[in-house]
Coordinates of C-alpha atoms in Angstrom, one line a residue:
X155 CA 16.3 32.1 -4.5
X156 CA 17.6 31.7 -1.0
X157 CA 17.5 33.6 1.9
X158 CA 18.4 33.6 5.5
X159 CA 17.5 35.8 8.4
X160 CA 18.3 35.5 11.8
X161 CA 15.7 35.3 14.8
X162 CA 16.6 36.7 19.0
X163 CA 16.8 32.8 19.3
X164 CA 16.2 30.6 15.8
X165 CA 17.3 31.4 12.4
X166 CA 15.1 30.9 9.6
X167 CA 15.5 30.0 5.8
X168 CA 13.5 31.7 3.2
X169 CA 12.5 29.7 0.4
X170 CA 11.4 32.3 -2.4
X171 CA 9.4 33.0 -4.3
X172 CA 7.2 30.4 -2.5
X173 CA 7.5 32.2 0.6
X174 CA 8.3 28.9 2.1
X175 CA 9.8 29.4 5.8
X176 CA 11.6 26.6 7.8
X177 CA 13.0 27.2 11.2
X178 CA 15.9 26.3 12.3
X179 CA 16.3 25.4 16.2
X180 CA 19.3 27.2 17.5
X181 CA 19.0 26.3 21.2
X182 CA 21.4 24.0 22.2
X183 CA 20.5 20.3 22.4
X184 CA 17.9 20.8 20.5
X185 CA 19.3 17.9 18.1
X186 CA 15.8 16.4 17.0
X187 CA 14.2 19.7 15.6
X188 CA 17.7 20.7 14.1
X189 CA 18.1 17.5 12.3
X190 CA 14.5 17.4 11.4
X191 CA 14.4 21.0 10.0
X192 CA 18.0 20.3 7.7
X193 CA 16.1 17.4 6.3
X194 CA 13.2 19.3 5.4
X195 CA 15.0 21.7 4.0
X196 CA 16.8 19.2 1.6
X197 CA 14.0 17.7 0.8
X198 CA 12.6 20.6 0.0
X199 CA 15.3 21.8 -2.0
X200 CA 16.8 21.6 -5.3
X201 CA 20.1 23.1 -4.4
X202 CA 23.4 20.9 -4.7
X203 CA 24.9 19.1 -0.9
X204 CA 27.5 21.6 -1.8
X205 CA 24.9 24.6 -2.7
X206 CA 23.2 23.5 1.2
X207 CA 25.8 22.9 3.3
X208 CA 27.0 26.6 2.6
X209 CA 23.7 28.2 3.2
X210 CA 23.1 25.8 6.6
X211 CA 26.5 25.1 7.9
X212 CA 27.2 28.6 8.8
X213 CA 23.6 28.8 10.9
X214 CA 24.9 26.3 13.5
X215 CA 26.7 28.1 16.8
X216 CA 30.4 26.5 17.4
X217 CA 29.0 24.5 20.8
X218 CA 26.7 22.6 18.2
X219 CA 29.8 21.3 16.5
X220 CA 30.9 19.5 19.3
X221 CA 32.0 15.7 18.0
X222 CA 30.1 14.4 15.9
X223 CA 27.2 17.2 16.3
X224 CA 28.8 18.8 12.4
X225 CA 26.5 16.4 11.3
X226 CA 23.5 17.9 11.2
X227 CA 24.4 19.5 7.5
X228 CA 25.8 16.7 6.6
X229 CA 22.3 15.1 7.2
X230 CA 20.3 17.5 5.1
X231 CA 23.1 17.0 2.1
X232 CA 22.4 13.2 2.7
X233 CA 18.7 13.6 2.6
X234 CA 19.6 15.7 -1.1
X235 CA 21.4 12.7 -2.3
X236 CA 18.5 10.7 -1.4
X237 CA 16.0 12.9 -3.3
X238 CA 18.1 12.8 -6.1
X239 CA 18.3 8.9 -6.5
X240 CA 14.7 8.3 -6.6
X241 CA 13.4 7.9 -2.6
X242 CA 10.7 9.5 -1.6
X243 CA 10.3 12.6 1.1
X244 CA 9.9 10.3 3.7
X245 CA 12.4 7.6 3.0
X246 CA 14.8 10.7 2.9
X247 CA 13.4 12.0 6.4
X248 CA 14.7 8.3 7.2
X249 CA 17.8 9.0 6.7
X250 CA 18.0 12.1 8.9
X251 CA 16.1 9.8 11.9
X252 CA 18.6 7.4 11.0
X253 CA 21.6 9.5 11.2
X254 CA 20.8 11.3 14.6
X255 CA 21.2 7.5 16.0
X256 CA 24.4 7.4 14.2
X257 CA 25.8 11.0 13.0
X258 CA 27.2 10.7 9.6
X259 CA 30.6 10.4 9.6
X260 CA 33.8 10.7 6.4
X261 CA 36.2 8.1 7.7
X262 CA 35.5 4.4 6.1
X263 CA 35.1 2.7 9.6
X264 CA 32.2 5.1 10.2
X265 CA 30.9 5.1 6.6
X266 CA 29.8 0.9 7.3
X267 CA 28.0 2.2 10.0
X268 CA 26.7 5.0 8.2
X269 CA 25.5 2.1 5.3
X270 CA 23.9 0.0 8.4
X271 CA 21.5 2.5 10.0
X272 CA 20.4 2.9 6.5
X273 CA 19.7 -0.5 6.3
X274 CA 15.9 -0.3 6.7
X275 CA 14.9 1.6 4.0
X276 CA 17.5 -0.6 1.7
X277 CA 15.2 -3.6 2.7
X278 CA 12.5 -1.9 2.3
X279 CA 13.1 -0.7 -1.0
X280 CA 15.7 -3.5 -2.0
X281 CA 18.2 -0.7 -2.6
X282 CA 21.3 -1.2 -0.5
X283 CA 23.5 -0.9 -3.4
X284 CA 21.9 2.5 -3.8
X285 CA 22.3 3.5 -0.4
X286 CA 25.7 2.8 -0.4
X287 CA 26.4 5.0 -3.4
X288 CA 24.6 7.5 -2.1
X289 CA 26.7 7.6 1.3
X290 CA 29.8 7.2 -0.5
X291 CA 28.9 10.3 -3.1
X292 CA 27.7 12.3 0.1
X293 CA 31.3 11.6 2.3
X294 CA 32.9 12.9 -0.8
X295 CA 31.1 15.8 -0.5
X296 CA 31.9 16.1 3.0
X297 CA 35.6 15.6 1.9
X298 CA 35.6 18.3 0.1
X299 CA 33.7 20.8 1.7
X300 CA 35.8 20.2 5.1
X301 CA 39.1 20.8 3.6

C-alpha cells in the first residue's frame, strides 16, 4: 500500500507496510535529487508506469513542469520499464542519470534521442533492441496518460 504525506517544504512517499520513506525534493531546481528520488521509487516499486505516474505526478508544483521538466515522472515510469525487462537497480538509476541529460520526451524525433542517451547500458549489456522497446512501451504510456 501507498501513501503520500506532505512536508512544510518536501513531500514524502510511504511505502507500507515496510515503512519504507523516500523524499521527494520539492524546492525548485532541485532537478538531481527529484530525478534521483522518482527513480528510486520505481525501482523500488512494483506498481504499473501508469499506477506511479498517478501517485508522483501530482507531487510536482506547476513551476517544475516548465518544458521538458514533466519529465521527471516520466523517468521513474522509465526506470519501472527497466525493472521489468530484466536490468538491474542500477542500470535502471542509469536511465534516470541518463534522462536528466536528455528529459524523456513522446514525439519520435525526441524518442531517437531518448534511444541514444540510453546507449551505454545497451553496450553494456548488448541490449539496445531492448532499450528501444522499453522507450517505445514507456512513450505509449506517456501518450496515454497526457491525454
Amino acid at each position: 500500500m501507498l501513501a503520500t504525506r506532505r512536508g512544510a517544504y518536501s513531500h514524502y512517499i510511504y511505502v507500507e507496510p515496510s515503512g519504507l520513506s523516500i523524499p521527494l525534493t520539492m524546492s525548485v531546481g532541485a532537478h538531481v535529487p527529484v530525478t534521483a528520488c522518482s527513480t528510486g521509487f520505481a525501482m523500488l516499486s512494483q506498481h504499473s508506469a501508469d499506477e506511479l505516474w498517478k501517485i508522483v505526478a501530482p507531487l510536482y508544483p506547476p513551476e517544475g513542469r516548465i518544458g521538458n521538466s514533466v519529465a521527471y515522472p516520466r523517468v521513474a515510469a522509465l526506470a519501472c520499464e527497466a525493472r521489468r525487462n530484466g536490468f538491474s537497480y542500477i542500470e535502471a538509476a542509469q536511465f534516470g542519470t541518463a534522462a536528466l541529460a536528455a528529459p524523456l520526451c513522446v514525439s519520435n524525433r525526441e524518442m531517437d534521442l531518448s534511444v541514444g542517451v540510453a546507449a551505454p547500458i545497451a553496450s553494456m549489456r548488448q541490449h539496445r533492441d531492448s532499450i528501444q522497446k522499453i522507450v517505445v512501451k514507456a512513450a505509449e504510456t506517456y501518450r496515454r496518460l497526457d491525454a
